[in-house]
Coordinates of C-alpha atoms in Angstrom, one line a residue:
X124 CA -0.1 0.3 -0.2
X125 CA 0.9 3.6 -1.1
X126 CA 1.6 6.4 1.4
X127 CA -1.4 8.5 1.9
X128 CA -1.0 12.1 1.5
X129 CA -0.2 14.6 4.3
X130 CA -3.3 16.9 5.4
X131 CA -3.1 20.7 6.2
X132 CA -5.5 21.5 9.4
X133 CA -8.0 22.4 6.8
X134 CA -8.3 19.2 5.0
X135 CA -8.2 17.0 8.5
X136 CA -11.2 19.8 9.4
X137 CA -12.6 18.6 6.0
X138 CA -12.2 14.6 6.5
X139 CA -14.1 14.4 10.6
X140 CA -16.9 16.5 9.1
X141 CA -17.3 14.1 6.4
X142 CA -17.4 11.6 8.8
X143 CA -19.9 12.6 10.3
X144 CA -18.0 14.5 13.4
X145 CA -19.9 17.7 15.0
X146 CA -18.4 20.6 17.1
X147 CA -20.4 22.8 19.3
X148 CA -16.9 25.7 19.3
X149 CA -15.7 24.8 15.1
X150 CA -13.4 28.0 15.7
X151 CA -11.5 25.9 18.5
X152 CA -10.7 22.7 16.4
X153 CA -8.2 24.6 14.3
X154 CA -5.9 25.1 17.3
X155 CA -6.7 22.4 19.0
X156 CA -5.7 19.9 16.1
X157 CA -2.0 22.3 15.5
X158 CA -1.2 21.7 18.8
X159 CA -2.1 17.5 19.3
X160 CA -1.8 15.9 16.5
X161 CA -5.3 14.2 14.3
X162 CA -3.5 10.7 14.4
X163 CA -2.6 10.8 18.7
X164 CA -6.8 12.1 18.5
X165 CA -7.8 8.9 16.9
X166 CA -6.7 6.7 19.8
X167 CA -9.4 8.3 21.9
X168 CA -12.9 8.4 18.7
X169 CA -11.4 4.7 17.5
X170 CA -14.9 2.6 19.3
X171 CA -17.2 6.3 18.6
X172 CA -16.9 5.1 14.7
X173 CA -19.7 3.6 13.7
X174 CA -17.8 2.2 10.5
X175 CA -14.3 1.0 10.9
X176 CA -13.5 0.7 7.1
X177 CA -15.9 4.0 5.8
X178 CA -14.6 5.9 9.6
X179 CA -17.7 7.4 9.4
X180 CA -18.9 8.1 13.2
X181 CA -21.9 7.7 15.8
X182 CA -25.1 10.3 15.3
X183 CA -24.1 13.4 18.5
X184 CA -20.0 11.8 17.6
X185 CA -18.4 15.6 19.0
X186 CA -15.2 16.3 18.9
X187 CA -15.4 18.0 22.2
X188 CA -16.0 14.7 24.0
X189 CA -12.8 13.4 22.3
X190 CA -11.1 16.5 24.1
X191 CA -12.5 15.4 27.8
X192 CA -11.1 12.1 26.5
X193 CA -8.2 13.5 26.0
X194 CA -8.1 15.4 28.8
X195 CA -9.3 12.7 31.4
X196 CA -6.3 10.3 30.0
X197 CA -3.7 12.9 30.1
X198 CA -5.0 14.1 34.1
X199 CA -5.0 10.0 35.3
X200 CA -1.4 9.9 33.8
X201 CA -0.2 13.2 36.0
X202 CA -1.9 11.4 38.9
X203 CA 0.0 7.9 37.7
X204 CA 3.0 8.9 37.5
X205 CA 3.4 10.8 41.1
X206 CA 2.2 6.8 41.9
X207 CA 4.9 5.1 40.4
X208 CA 7.4 7.6 41.8
X209 CA 6.7 7.0 45.4
X210 CA 7.1 3.0 44.3
X211 CA 10.4 2.9 42.5
X212 CA 11.7 4.8 45.5
X213 CA 10.4 2.5 48.0
X214 CA 12.0 0.1 46.0
X215 CA 14.8 1.2 45.8
X216 CA 15.3 1.9 49.5
X217 CA 14.4 -1.2 50.7
X218 CA 16.6 -3.6 48.1
X219 CA 19.4 -0.5 49.4
X220 CA 18.7 -0.8 53.1
X221 CA 18.3 -5.1 53.7
X222 CA 20.8 -6.2 51.2
X223 CA 23.9 -3.9 51.9
X224 CA 23.6 -4.5 55.6
X225 CA 23.3 -8.3 55.0
X226 CA 26.0 -8.7 52.3
X227 CA 27.7 -5.2 51.8
X228 CA 27.8 -2.1 49.6
X229 CA 28.8 -4.3 46.3
X230 CA 25.9 -7.0 47.1
X231 CA 24.0 -6.3 43.2
X232 CA 28.0 -8.1 41.9
X233 CA 28.4 -10.7 44.0
X234 CA 26.9 -13.4 41.5
X235 CA 26.2 -16.1 43.8
X236 CA 23.4 -13.3 44.9
X237 CA 21.4 -14.2 41.8
X238 CA 19.3 -17.1 40.0
X239 CA 21.4 -16.8 36.5
X240 CA 19.5 -20.1 35.7
X241 CA 16.9 -16.7 34.4
X242 CA 17.4 -16.0 31.1
X243 CA 17.1 -12.6 29.8
X244 CA 14.2 -11.9 26.5
X245 CA 16.6 -13.1 23.9
X246 CA 17.8 -16.7 25.9
X247 CA 21.4 -15.3 24.8
X248 CA 23.0 -13.9 27.8
X249 CA 22.3 -14.0 31.7
X250 CA 19.8 -11.7 33.2
X251 CA 21.7 -11.1 35.7
X252 CA 24.7 -9.8 34.1
X253 CA 22.1 -7.7 31.5
X254 CA 21.1 -5.9 33.9
X255 CA 24.2 -5.0 35.6
X256 CA 25.9 -3.0 31.8
X257 CA 21.7 -1.5 31.6
X258 CA 22.9 -0.8 35.8
X259 CA 26.4 0.6 34.6
X260 CA 24.9 2.5 31.7
X261 CA 23.2 4.5 33.4
X262 CA 25.6 5.0 36.0
X263 CA 27.7 6.0 33.7
X264 CA 25.6 8.7 32.2
X265 CA 24.2 9.9 35.2
X266 CA 24.7 13.6 36.1
X267 CA 24.0 13.9 39.6
X268 CA 26.6 15.9 41.3
X269 CA 26.9 12.8 43.9
X270 CA 27.8 10.5 40.8
X271 CA 29.8 12.5 39.0
X272 CA 32.5 13.4 42.1
X273 CA 32.1 9.5 42.2
X274 CA 33.4 8.9 38.8
X275 CA 36.3 11.7 38.7
X276 CA 37.2 10.4 42.3
X277 CA 37.0 7.1 41.8
X278 CA 37.2 6.0 38.5
X279 CA 38.5 1.9 38.9
X280 CA 36.7 1.3 42.1
X281 CA 32.7 0.0 41.7
X282 CA 30.2 2.3 43.9
X283 CA 28.4 1.0 46.8
X284 CA 24.3 0.1 45.9
X285 CA 23.3 3.3 47.1
X286 CA 24.8 5.5 45.4
X287 CA 24.9 3.5 42.2
X288 CA 21.0 2.7 42.2
X289 CA 20.5 6.0 43.2
X290 CA 20.1 6.9 39.9
X291 CA 18.8 2.9 38.4
X292 CA 15.8 3.3 36.2
X293 CA 13.0 1.0 37.5
X294 CA 13.0 -1.3 35.0
X295 CA 16.4 -2.0 36.2
X296 CA 16.1 -2.0 39.6
X297 CA 12.7 -4.6 39.3
X298 CA 15.2 -6.6 36.7
X299 CA 17.9 -6.8 39.6
X300 CA 15.5 -7.8 42.2
X301 CA 14.1 -10.6 39.9
X302 CA 16.9 -12.2 39.5
X303 CA 17.7 -12.5 43.5
X304 CA 18.0 -15.5 44.7
X305 CA 14.7 -16.8 45.4
X306 CA 16.4 -18.5 48.6
X307 CA 17.5 -15.3 49.7
X308 CA 15.4 -14.2 53.5
X309 CA 15.7 -10.3 51.6
X310 CA 14.2 -10.8 48.7
X311 CA 11.1 -12.3 51.3
X312 CA 11.2 -9.2 53.4
X313 CA 11.1 -6.8 50.4
X314 CA 7.9 -8.5 49.0
X315 CA 6.9 -8.5 52.6
X316 CA 7.3 -4.7 53.3
X317 CA 5.2 -4.0 50.6
X318 CA 2.4 -6.0 51.8
X319 CA 2.7 -9.2 49.2
X320 CA 3.6 -12.9 50.3
X321 CA 5.7 -14.0 47.4
X322 CA 8.0 -12.0 45.7
X323 CA 7.0 -13.6 42.8
X324 CA 4.0 -11.4 43.0
X325 CA 5.8 -8.3 43.3
X326 CA 8.3 -9.5 40.6
X327 CA 5.4 -9.6 38.2
X328 CA 3.2 -6.4 40.1
X329 CA 6.6 -4.4 39.4
X330 CA 7.3 -5.6 35.8
X331 CA 3.7 -4.8 34.7
X332 CA 4.2 -0.8 36.8
X333 CA 7.3 -0.3 35.1
X334 CA 5.5 -0.9 31.5
X335 CA 2.8 1.2 32.2
X336 CA 5.2 4.2 34.1
X337 CA 7.2 3.5 30.4
X338 CA 3.8 4.4 28.2
X339 CA 2.8 6.9 30.8
X340 CA 7.2 8.9 30.5
X341 CA 6.5 8.5 26.8
X342 CA 3.2 10.4 26.5
X343 CA 1.1 7.9 25.7
X344 CA -2.0 6.8 25.4
X345 CA -3.5 4.8 28.7
X346 CA -7.9 4.7 27.2
X347 CA -8.6 1.8 26.1
X348 CA -5.4 0.1 25.6
X349 CA -4.8 -2.9 26.3
X350 CA -1.7 -4.2 28.7
X351 CA 0.7 -6.4 27.1
X352 CA 2.1 -6.8 30.8
X353 CA -0.1 -7.4 33.1
X354 CA 0.1 -8.8 36.8
X355 CA -0.9 -11.6 39.0
X356 CA -4.9 -11.1 40.5
X357 CA -5.0 -13.9 43.1
X358 CA -2.5 -12.8 45.7
X359 CA -1.8 -15.5 48.3
X360 CA -2.7 -13.6 52.0
X361 CA -1.8 -10.7 50.9
X362 CA -0.7 -8.1 54.3
X363 CA -3.9 -5.6 52.7
X364 CA -7.2 -5.4 51.4
X365 CA -7.2 -6.2 47.7
X366 CA -10.3 -8.2 45.5
X367 CA -12.5 -10.1 47.1
X368 CA -14.3 -11.0 43.9
X369 CA -12.6 -12.6 40.5
X370 CA -11.9 -10.3 37.8
X371 CA -13.3 -10.7 33.8
X372 CA -10.5 -10.5 31.3
X373 CA -11.6 -7.0 30.2
X374 CA -10.6 -6.1 33.7
X375 CA -7.5 -8.1 33.2
X376 CA -6.1 -7.2 30.0
X377 CA -7.2 -3.1 30.9
X378 CA -5.3 0.2 32.8
X379 CA -7.5 -1.5 36.0
X380 CA -5.7 -4.6 37.4
X381 CA -2.1 -2.7 36.6
X382 CA -3.8 0.8 38.7
X383 CA -5.3 -1.4 41.2
X384 CA -2.4 -2.6 41.8
X385 CA -0.5 1.0 42.4
X386 CA -3.1 1.5 44.6
X387 CA -2.7 -1.2 46.7
X388 CA 0.9 -0.5 47.5
X389 CA 0.2 3.1 47.9
X390 CA -2.1 2.7 50.4
X391 CA -0.3 0.2 52.3
X392 CA 3.1 2.0 51.9
X393 CA 1.7 5.4 53.2
X394 CA -0.8 4.0 54.9
X395 CA -3.3 6.0 53.9
X396 CA -6.3 6.9 50.5
X397 CA -4.4 9.7 48.8
X398 CA -3.9 7.9 45.5
X399 CA -7.2 6.4 45.2
X400 CA -8.9 9.4 46.5
X401 CA -7.0 11.4 43.5
X402 CA -8.4 9.5 41.0
X403 CA -11.5 8.7 42.6
X404 CA -11.7 12.7 42.6
X405 CA -10.2 12.9 38.7
X406 CA -13.6 10.9 38.1
X407 CA -16.4 12.8 39.9
X408 CA -14.7 15.5 37.8
X409 CA -15.1 13.6 34.2
X410 CA -19.0 12.1 34.6
X411 CA -19.5 12.1 31.5
X412 CA -16.5 9.7 30.9
X413 CA -16.5 6.5 30.4
X414 CA -14.2 5.1 33.1
X415 CA -14.9 0.9 32.0
X416 CA -12.5 2.1 28.7
X417 CA -10.3 1.3 31.2
X418 CA -11.7 -1.7 32.8
X419 CA -13.3 0.1 36.0
X420 CA -15.9 -1.7 35.3
X421 CA -18.4 -5.0 37.5
X422 CA -19.0 -3.3 40.6
X423 CA -15.6 -2.1 41.2
X424 CA -16.0 0.1 43.8
X425 CA -17.2 -2.1 46.5
X426 CA -14.0 -3.6 46.2
X427 CA -12.3 -3.7 49.6
X428 CA -8.7 -1.8 47.6
X429 CA -10.9 0.7 46.1
X430 CA -13.1 1.7 49.7
X431 CA -12.1 3.0 52.7

């Protein structure tokens, strides 16, 4: 198939009109399209189409409703990104504290503490070796003053965990935790301090939260998106309030489940409901936006994790 021609703003408006899109304030639409691309907005109006071949819109489809979805999604991502910061810093702190006290500041280099039977995605290299390479690259790229001082003053020495892990990404932290030997008591302690009984549950949740973090960091859409990474939802004796009813496939594959893990973590770590409250307030502020597109359905608000 040959590439399509590029459209001017006026061309884009004409296409939307021809397909049945309505506008409450036509004059504002060109300004919006100059700052938010047509193709970016497409993900928010996709289900508003009556015919996915001709791309005709359903009756009474308004451009302003699309923008409401877009702004709702943006606000949700900002709320979640703030929560992810809290979770990431807690993970970093707990890994540095427990493992450094038990095995010294260079524990992350000790291959005996890691399970080298876990293969990396391509199967070509061990997970610990691959993760260690990523960790060192992040250390070498960092422009933090204390990291630059470490590199300049001790160029041939490996930095202690409390230095190098302080600039590690959540993805690297998650991988490092996952490939720790399962028998290490510190691995279980860290999971317990996050409110989970099994380290495998924590690994699954961290991978999923890292995945959604990367979506948010790239300003991509959560709205109506199917999650590639899905955390385990059936827990072994959770220490906090979780679900009492089984989730259906939509709840599991949409952002709802991962967002629920974040609500659980933040409530357990901070002993407050700040994240849950912010999300519920957002929902109240945007009553017309269909939350089920994110997987919020089936009496979700009455599940223990989402109640006071």
